[in-house]
């Protein structure tokens, strides 16, 4: 009887361990999503900073054109604006891409963790079933019979 009790308790512990592992993986998944959102927000902040720098440079070019005797719509000013605006737009596109990739990567990591949690829980159930099967196999080898509560058995 002690062997049976130990086997049942072991099987229950294995199922519980699998369920706890699943909860840990789910927590990791939530953490990965949050981390990805933080990375995306930081990337957007870098984009805002790049736009501020571009605005400052553009304002400097336009404001200085009159002092230098250039027309605001002159080709030299246009060239200066182009030289500032083009890298700024490339920076902004890069930042937007990085932000979206952070979010997608976080989603993939979260999905991987959720799947790993499901696998851990399944593994716990499989181990519990194996423990119970081994107990019944040991009983059949030793000739120890349990009394069934089912009629006719």
XYZ file of N, CA, C and O in Angstrom:
612
model
N 0.814 -1.184 0.000
C 0.000 0.000 0.000
C 0.868 1.263 0.000
O 0.536 2.252 -0.621
N 2.016 1.236 0.683
C 2.902 2.389 0.739
C 3.472 2.725 -0.624
O 3.615 3.897 -0.981
N 3.778 1.668 -1.408
C 4.318 1.882 -2.740
C 3.295 2.568 -3.638
O 3.625 3.474 -4.397
N 2.045 2.149 -3.502
C 0.979 2.753 -4.300
C 0.794 4.228 -3.940
O 0.670 5.081 -4.815
N 0.764 4.493 -2.653
C 0.585 5.865 -2.196
C 1.733 6.742 -2.691
O 1.512 7.862 -3.175
N 2.952 6.218 -2.581
C 4.112 6.978 -3.046
C 4.014 7.238 -4.553
O 4.316 8.338 -5.025
N 3.590 6.253 -5.309
C 3.472 6.411 -6.757
C 2.407 7.436 -7.119
O 2.610 8.274 -8.007
N 1.281 7.400 -6.431
C 0.208 8.364 -6.704
C 0.678 9.778 -6.356
O 0.452 10.725 -7.113
N 1.342 9.915 -5.209
C 1.835 11.230 -4.816
C 2.892 11.727 -5.806
O 2.930 12.914 -6.141
N 3.737 10.839 -6.277
C 4.751 11.208 -7.258
C 4.092 11.660 -8.562
O 4.501 12.659 -9.158
N 3.075 10.943 -8.996
C 2.364 11.302 -10.228
C 1.695 12.669 -10.078
O 1.742 13.502 -10.991
N 1.101 12.910 -8.918
C 0.467 14.211 -8.686
C 1.507 15.330 -8.692
O 1.267 16.412 -9.232
N 2.662 15.069 -8.100
C 3.729 16.071 -8.071
C 4.236 16.357 -9.486
O 4.551 17.506 -9.824
N 4.317 15.334 -10.323
C 4.770 15.536 -11.695
C 3.767 16.382 -12.490
O 4.164 17.261 -13.265
N 2.484 16.131 -12.286
C 1.480 16.943 -12.974
C 1.533 18.388 -12.483
O 1.440 19.322 -13.267
N 1.696 18.553 -11.187
C 1.780 19.905 -10.611
C 3.022 20.629 -11.136
O 2.965 21.817 -11.463
N 4.140 19.921 -11.217
C 5.373 20.529 -11.728
C 5.193 20.973 -13.181
O 5.656 22.054 -13.570
N 4.514 20.175 -13.968
C 4.247 20.555 -15.360
C 3.369 21.789 -15.448
O 3.611 22.692 -16.257
N 2.356 21.860 -14.587
C 1.479 23.031 -14.586
C 2.215 24.281 -14.117
O 2.017 25.369 -14.661
N 3.071 24.123 -13.114
C 3.857 25.274 -12.641
C 4.837 25.748 -13.705
O 5.047 26.956 -13.878
N 5.442 24.812 -14.413
C 6.360 25.178 -15.495
C 5.603 25.948 -16.581
O 6.110 26.929 -17.124
N 4.370 25.522 -16.859
C 3.564 26.225 -17.857
C 3.308 27.659 -17.410
O 3.412 28.592 -18.199
N 2.995 27.854 -16.142
C 2.759 29.205 -15.628
C 4.017 30.064 -15.747
O 3.943 31.251 -16.075
N 5.176 29.465 -15.481
C 6.435 30.209 -15.612
C 6.672 30.630 -17.060
O 7.094 31.760 -17.326
N 6.398 29.730 -17.986
C 6.573 30.070 -19.395
C 5.579 31.148 -19.828
O 5.902 32.013 -20.641
N 4.361 31.101 -19.306
C 3.382 32.136 -19.630
C 3.838 33.489 -19.090
O 3.659 34.517 -19.754
N 4.439 33.489 -17.903
C 4.975 34.731 -17.347
C 6.116 35.255 -18.224
O 6.210 36.455 -18.476
N 6.959 34.356 -18.692
C 8.045 34.765 -19.597
C 7.475 35.359 -20.880
O 8.022 36.317 -21.435
N 6.392 34.764 -21.372
C 5.763 35.267 -22.598
C 5.250 36.692 -22.386
O 5.468 37.564 -23.237
N 4.598 36.940 -21.256
C 4.130 38.294 -20.955
C 5.312 39.263 -20.850
O 5.246 40.394 -21.324
N 6.393 38.796 -20.229
C 7.585 39.632 -20.083
C 8.202 39.966 -21.440
O 8.622 41.100 -21.683
N 8.241 38.997 -22.334
C 8.804 39.225 -23.670
C 7.976 40.254 -24.444
O 8.535 41.121 -25.128
N 6.653 40.156 -24.334
C 5.804 41.128 -25.021
C 6.018 42.527 -24.456
O 6.113 43.507 -25.203
N 6.108 42.629 -23.144
C 6.332 43.925 -22.512
C 7.695 44.488 -22.908
O 7.825 45.676 -23.222
N 8.703 43.634 -22.898
C 10.050 44.058 -23.284
C 10.066 44.560 -24.729
O 10.701 45.576 -25.036
N 9.342 43.885 -25.602
C 9.278 44.303 -27.006
C 8.583 45.656 -27.134
O 9.011 46.506 -27.927
N 7.543 45.868 -26.363
C 6.858 47.163 -26.409
C 7.778 48.281 -25.932
O 7.775 49.374 -26.492
N 8.546 47.993 -24.889
C 9.494 48.994 -24.382
C 10.537 49.312 -25.449
O 10.878 50.481 -25.674
N 11.047 48.284 -26.123
C 12.021 48.506 -27.191
C 11.418 49.335 -28.320
O 12.078 50.212 -28.884
N 10.160 49.074 -28.650
C 9.497 49.827 -29.714
C 9.323 51.293 -29.305
O 9.550 52.196 -30.119
N 8.940 51.523 -28.062
C 8.789 52.904 -27.587
C 10.132 53.621 -27.608
O 10.226 54.783 -28.033
N 11.184 52.932 -27.172
C 12.516 53.542 -27.208
C 12.952 53.854 -28.638
O 13.583 54.881 -28.890
N 12.623 52.977 -29.562
C 12.961 53.224 -30.968
C 12.205 54.454 -31.472
O 12.774 55.296 -32.188
N 10.951 54.577 -31.093
C 10.171 55.744 -31.518
C 10.721 57.023 -30.895
O 10.727 58.074 -31.534
N 11.208 56.928 -29.666
C 11.829 58.102 -29.043
C 13.070 58.522 -29.816
O 13.324 59.713 -29.992
N 13.846 57.541 -30.275
C 15.018 57.863 -31.083
C 14.596 58.523 -32.396
O 15.264 59.430 -32.901
N 13.480 58.104 -32.948
C 12.952 58.725 -34.163
C 12.533 60.163 -33.929
O 12.798 61.046 -34.758
N 11.900 60.409 -32.803
C 11.505 61.779 -32.465
C 12.737 62.655 -32.305
O 12.772 63.802 -32.781
N 13.764 62.118 -31.676
C 15.007 62.876 -31.500
C 15.663 63.164 -32.855
O 16.186 64.259 -33.077
N 15.626 62.223 -33.763
C 16.180 62.444 -35.105
C 15.408 63.545 -35.825
O 16.003 64.392 -36.507
N 14.081 63.557 -35.659
C 13.281 64.619 -36.274
C 13.596 65.980 -35.662
O 13.644 66.990 -36.369
N 13.805 66.016 -34.375
C 14.161 67.295 -33.722
C 15.482 67.828 -34.278
O 15.616 69.022 -34.541
N 16.458 66.935 -34.414
C 17.744 67.358 -34.963
C 17.583 67.854 -36.401
O 18.167 68.863 -36.798
N 16.765 67.157 -37.179
C 16.532 67.576 -38.566
C 15.833 68.926 -38.606
O 16.201 69.804 -39.400
N 14.839 69.123 -37.756
C 14.144 70.414 -37.711
C 15.097 71.535 -37.333
O 15.041 72.622 -37.897
N 15.948 71.260 -36.377
C 16.923 72.266 -35.959
C 17.866 72.618 -37.104
O 18.150 73.802 -37.356
N 18.327 71.609 -37.808
C 19.227 71.852 -38.948
C 18.512 72.597 -40.067
O 19.067 73.534 -40.661
N 17.285 72.210 -40.350
C 16.525 72.890 -41.402
C 16.256 74.343 -41.029
O 16.374 75.249 -41.870
N 15.897 74.571 -39.778
C 15.645 75.940 -39.337
C 16.904 76.775 -39.450
O 16.858 77.954 -39.856
N 18.034 76.193 -39.135
C 19.309 76.905 -39.232
C 19.637 77.256 -40.681
O 20.091 78.364 -40.979
N 19.388 76.333 -41.585
C 19.660 76.578 -43.006
C 18.759 77.692 -43.537
O 19.223 78.628 -44.204
N 17.481 77.588 -43.220
C 16.528 78.567 -43.742
C 16.769 79.942 -43.117
O 16.749 80.968 -43.797
N 17.020 79.972 -41.808
C 17.247 81.254 -41.139
C 18.539 81.901 -41.597
O 18.628 83.127 -41.715
N 19.564 81.119 -41.871
C 20.852 81.668 -42.282
C 20.910 82.077 -43.735
O 21.837 82.770 -44.162
N 19.930 81.655 -44.530
C 19.952 81.964 -45.963
C 19.871 83.465 -46.205
O 20.572 84.006 -47.059
N 19.029 84.142 -45.475
C 18.871 85.587 -45.663
C 20.127 86.336 -45.275
O 20.514 87.306 -45.945
N 20.786 85.938 -44.225
C 22.019 86.613 -43.790
C 23.127 86.447 -44.822
O 24.015 87.271 -44.937
N 23.088 85.352 -45.504
C 24.150 85.081 -46.477
C 23.793 85.610 -47.865
O 24.495 85.359 -48.827
N 22.678 86.298 -47.961
C 22.290 86.894 -49.240
C 21.653 85.909 -50.192
O 21.585 86.139 -51.388
N 21.164 84.783 -49.664
C 20.508 83.777 -50.513
C 18.996 83.913 -50.385
O 18.475 84.304 -49.350
N 18.311 83.580 -51.435
C 16.847 83.582 -51.367
C 16.404 82.287 -50.684
O 17.026 81.242 -50.831
N 15.281 82.372 -49.957
C 14.791 81.200 -49.223
C 14.434 80.055 -50.163
O 14.469 78.895 -49.768
N 14.092 80.361 -51.379
C 13.731 79.315 -52.334
C 14.844 79.074 -53.341
O 14.621 78.455 -54.372
N 16.038 79.534 -53.042
C 17.141 79.377 -53.989
C 17.658 77.958 -54.036
O 17.412 77.150 -53.150
N 18.403 77.664 -55.057
C 18.882 76.302 -55.262
C 19.891 75.866 -54.206
O 19.953 74.702 -53.839
N 20.682 76.797 -53.678
C 21.639 76.450 -52.639
C 20.903 76.045 -51.364
O 21.251 75.069 -50.697
N 19.851 76.796 -51.039
C 19.055 76.476 -49.851
C 18.330 75.147 -50.061
O 18.274 74.311 -49.175
N 17.791 74.984 -51.265
C 17.103 73.723 -51.560
C 18.057 72.546 -51.411
O 17.687 71.494 -50.896
N 19.278 72.736 -51.863
C 20.276 71.663 -51.748
C 20.584 71.375 -50.278
O 20.692 70.220 -49.878
N 20.689 72.398 -49.468
C 20.929 72.217 -48.027
C 19.784 71.498 -47.351
O 19.992 70.605 -46.529
N 18.573 71.865 -47.735
C 17.393 71.192 -47.177
C 17.397 69.731 -47.583
O 17.122 68.841 -46.781
N 17.718 69.480 -48.841
C 17.769 68.098 -49.325
C 18.809 67.286 -48.563
O 18.561 66.135 -48.194
N 19.967 67.889 -48.328
C 21.045 67.175 -47.636
C 20.685 66.867 -46.182
O 21.212 65.926 -45.602
N 19.798 67.628 -45.590
C 19.365 67.371 -44.210
C 18.137 66.471 -44.183
O 18.040 65.555 -43.375
N 17.190 66.732 -45.070
C 15.909 66.018 -45.035
C 16.040 64.556 -45.443
O 15.380 63.689 -44.870
N 16.888 64.311 -46.424
C 17.002 62.924 -46.896
C 17.527 61.985 -45.807
O 16.907 60.955 -45.541
N 18.651 62.284 -45.138
C 19.091 61.394 -44.060
C 18.075 61.306 -42.913
O 17.910 60.248 -42.312
N 17.397 62.420 -42.659
C 16.398 62.402 -41.584
C 15.249 61.454 -41.927
O 14.779 60.697 -41.075
N 14.807 61.482 -43.188
C 13.716 60.584 -43.578
C 14.175 59.126 -43.568
O 13.406 58.227 -43.207
N 15.445 58.910 -43.931
C 15.985 57.548 -43.869
C 16.078 57.077 -42.419
O 15.762 55.915 -42.121
N 16.505 57.972 -41.532
C 16.559 57.625 -40.107
C 15.173 57.293 -39.577
O 14.991 56.334 -38.824
N 14.199 58.091 -39.966
C 12.837 57.865 -39.492
C 12.284 56.536 -40.008
O 11.642 55.791 -39.260
N 12.552 56.225 -41.267
C 12.097 54.944 -41.824
C 12.779 53.783 -41.106
O 12.139 52.765 -40.801
N 14.052 53.932 -40.816
C 14.796 52.892 -40.099
C 14.248 52.699 -38.695
O 14.085 51.567 -38.221
N 13.938 53.796 -38.034
C 13.387 53.724 -36.675
C 12.023 53.042 -36.690
O 11.727 52.210 -35.834
N 11.183 53.387 -37.648
C 9.862 52.758 -37.743
C 9.991 51.264 -37.998
O 9.264 50.455 -37.398
N 10.926 50.888 -38.866
C 11.154 49.469 -39.141
C 11.634 48.748 -37.880
O 11.153 47.665 -37.554
N 12.586 49.357 -37.174
C 13.104 48.735 -35.952
C 12.018 48.591 -34.892
O 11.975 47.582 -34.182
N 11.158 49.568 -34.778
C 10.068 49.493 -33.797
C 9.118 48.346 -34.134
O 8.742 47.559 -33.255
N 8.754 48.238 -35.412
C 7.832 47.153 -35.785
C 8.512 45.794 -35.645
O 7.878 44.826 -35.204
N 9.795 45.715 -35.963
C 10.504 44.445 -35.803
C 10.619 44.063 -34.324
O 10.539 42.881 -33.979
N 10.788 45.031 -33.455
C 10.822 44.745 -32.018
C 9.506 44.122 -31.576
O 9.490 43.146 -30.820
N 8.407 44.705 -32.050
C 7.096 44.165 -31.674
C 6.894 42.752 -32.225
O 6.425 41.855 -31.511
N 7.253 42.542 -33.487
C 7.086 41.212 -34.085
C 7.987 40.176 -33.406
O 7.565 39.042 -33.160
N 9.205 40.563 -33.104
C 10.126 39.650 -32.431
C 9.610 39.286 -31.046
O 9.670 38.132 -30.631
N 9.086 40.278 -30.344
C 8.504 40.015 -29.022
C 7.323 39.065 -29.095
O 7.174 38.180 -28.260
N 6.486 39.243 -30.113
C 5.345 38.336 -30.299
C 5.819 36.906 -30.573
O 5.253 35.949 -30.055
N 6.866 36.779 -31.391
C 7.382 35.436 -31.701
C 7.968 34.784 -30.452
O 7.730 33.599 -30.201
N 8.729 35.550 -29.676
C 9.299 34.997 -28.444
C 8.204 34.612 -27.460
O 8.295 33.584 -26.788
N 7.174 35.434 -27.373
C 6.063 35.127 -26.478
C 5.354 33.843 -26.924
O 5.022 32.983 -26.100
N 5.142 33.711 -28.223
C 4.500 32.496 -28.744
C 5.372 31.268 -28.466
O 4.849 30.205 -28.094
N 6.683 31.406 -28.625
C 7.594 30.290 -28.321
C 7.485 29.896 -26.850
O 7.466 28.706 -26.519
N 7.420 30.888 -25.964
C 7.316 30.589 -24.538
C 5.975 29.939 -24.189
O 5.926 29.033 -23.366
N 4.897 30.419 -24.816
C 3.594 29.793 -24.558
C 3.598 28.334 -25.015
O 3.097 27.451 -24.313
N 4.178 28.071 -26.183
C 4.264 26.699 -26.687
C 5.129 25.836 -25.774
O 4.784 24.684 -25.485
N 6.242 26.389 -25.300
C 7.108 25.638 -24.380
C 6.355 25.323 -23.091
O 6.526 24.239 -22.514
N 5.507 26.238 -22.641
C 4.706 25.986 -21.445
C 3.718 24.848 -21.654
O 3.537 23.994 -20.779
N 3.095 24.841 -22.808
C 2.168 23.746 -23.109
C 2.908 22.416 -23.158
O 2.405 21.399 -22.666
N 4.099 22.424 -23.737
C 4.898 21.200 -23.810
C 5.336 20.745 -22.421
O 5.353 19.549 -22.128
N 5.687 21.703 -21.559
C 6.104 21.350 -20.197
C 4.942 20.725 -19.426
O 5.125 19.750 -18.689
N 3.744 21.283 -19.596
C 2.589 20.721 -18.910
C 2.279 19.324 -19.447
O 2.019 18.398 -18.669
N 2.345 19.173 -20.751
C 2.109 17.857 -21.349
C 3.141 16.852 -20.854
O 2.810 15.710 -20.541
N 4.389 17.278 -20.760
C 5.447 16.394 -20.260
C 5.160 15.944 -18.832
O 5.388 14.794 -18.470
N 4.646 16.866 -18.003
C 4.278 16.506 -16.632
C 3.195 15.437 -16.606
O 3.251 14.490 -15.822
N 2.197 15.583 -17.479
C 1.127 14.587 -17.542
C 1.643 13.248 -18.055
O 1.249 12.184 -17.570
N 2.530 13.296 -19.023
C 3.101 12.055 -19.560
C 3.917 11.346 -18.486
O 3.827 10.123 -18.316
N 4.721 12.103 -17.740
C 5.509 11.501 -16.664
C 4.607 10.913 -15.585
O 4.901 9.846 -15.038
N 3.521 11.606 -15.278
C 2.585 11.081 -14.275
C 1.968 9.772 -14.753
O 1.862 8.803 -13.992
N 1.572 9.739 -16.016
C 1.018 8.509 -16.569
C 2.033 7.378 -16.556
O 1.707 6.224 -16.254
N 3.270 7.707 -16.863
C 4.337 6.705 -16.849
C 4.570 6.168 -15.430
O 4.758 4.956 -15.241
N 4.535 7.059 -14.459
C 4.706 6.631 -13.058
C 3.593 5.674 -12.651
O 3.854 4.638 -12.023
N 2.368 6.004 -13.019
C 1.244 5.135 -12.662
C 1.331 3.803 -13.403
O 1.063 2.746 -12.829
N 1.746 3.832 -14.668
C 1.890 2.588 -15.426
C 2.978 1.712 -14.814
O 2.809 0.480 -14.710
N 4.084 2.341 -14.405
C 5.147 1.569 -13.760
C 4.671 0.948 -12.454
O 5.046 -0.180 -12.122
N 3.839 1.671 -11.706
C 3.312 1.128 -10.453
C 2.467 -0.120 -10.735
O 2.629 -1.150 -10.088
N 1.580 -0.015 -11.724
C 0.736 -1.168 -12.039
C 1.560 -2.324 -12.606
O 1.269 -3.488 -12.336
N 2.604 -2.004 -13.344
C 3.465 -3.061 -13.865
C 4.185 -3.765 -12.710
O 4.298 -4.991 -12.696
N 4.689 -3.015 -11.759
C 5.348 -3.608 -10.591
C 4.370 -4.478 -9.813
O 4.738 -5.552 -9.321
N 3.142 -4.027 -9.706
C 2.145 -4.827 -8.995
C 1.870 -6.130 -9.726
O 1.701 -7.174 -9.103
N 1.852 -6.090 -11.048
C 1.578 -7.322 -11.790
C 2.749 -8.297 -11.673
O 2.553 -9.512 -11.662
N 3.988 -7.779 -11.572
C 5.145 -8.651 -11.392
C 5.166 -9.297 -10.017
O 5.546 -10.446 -9.859
N 4.768 -8.550 -9.020
C 4.830 -9.077 -7.654
C 3.585 -9.870 -7.294
O 3.547 -10.514 -6.254
N 2.553 -9.775 -8.113
C 1.339 -10.506 -7.823
C 0.424 -9.778 -6.860
O -0.580 -10.309 -6.429
N 0.753 -8.577 -6.521
C -0.073 -7.792 -5.608
C -1.274 -7.282 -6.371
O -1.145 -6.638 -7.396
N -2.454 -7.612 -5.873
C -3.688 -7.206 -6.540
C -4.381 -6.118 -5.723
O -4.452 -6.194 -4.506
N -4.869 -5.122 -6.436
C -5.650 -4.077 -5.748
C -7.120 -4.450 -5.864
O -7.539 -5.135 -6.793
N -7.883 -3.998 -4.923
C -9.313 -4.243 -4.962
C -9.944 -3.117 -5.754
O -9.728 -1.942 -5.477
N -10.721 -3.470 -6.727
C -11.370 -2.490 -7.569
C -12.696 -2.103 -6.936
O -13.372 -2.913 -6.317
N -13.075 -0.862 -7.103
C -14.381 -0.425 -6.615
C -15.446 -0.665 -7.664
O -16.637 -0.534 -7.389
N -15.030 -1.025 -8.847
C -15.988 -1.312 -9.903
C -16.551 -2.723 -9.710
O -15.809 -3.665 -9.424
N -17.857 -2.878 -9.831
C -18.442 -4.205 -9.668
C -18.006 -5.153 -10.782
O -17.867 -4.754 -11.909
N -17.752 -6.383 -10.414
C -17.377 -7.409 -11.382
C -15.900 -7.454 -11.691
O -15.477 -8.259 -12.500
N -15.090 -6.662 -11.046
C -13.655 -6.668 -11.315
C -12.881 -7.042 -10.092
O -13.043 -6.656 -9.032
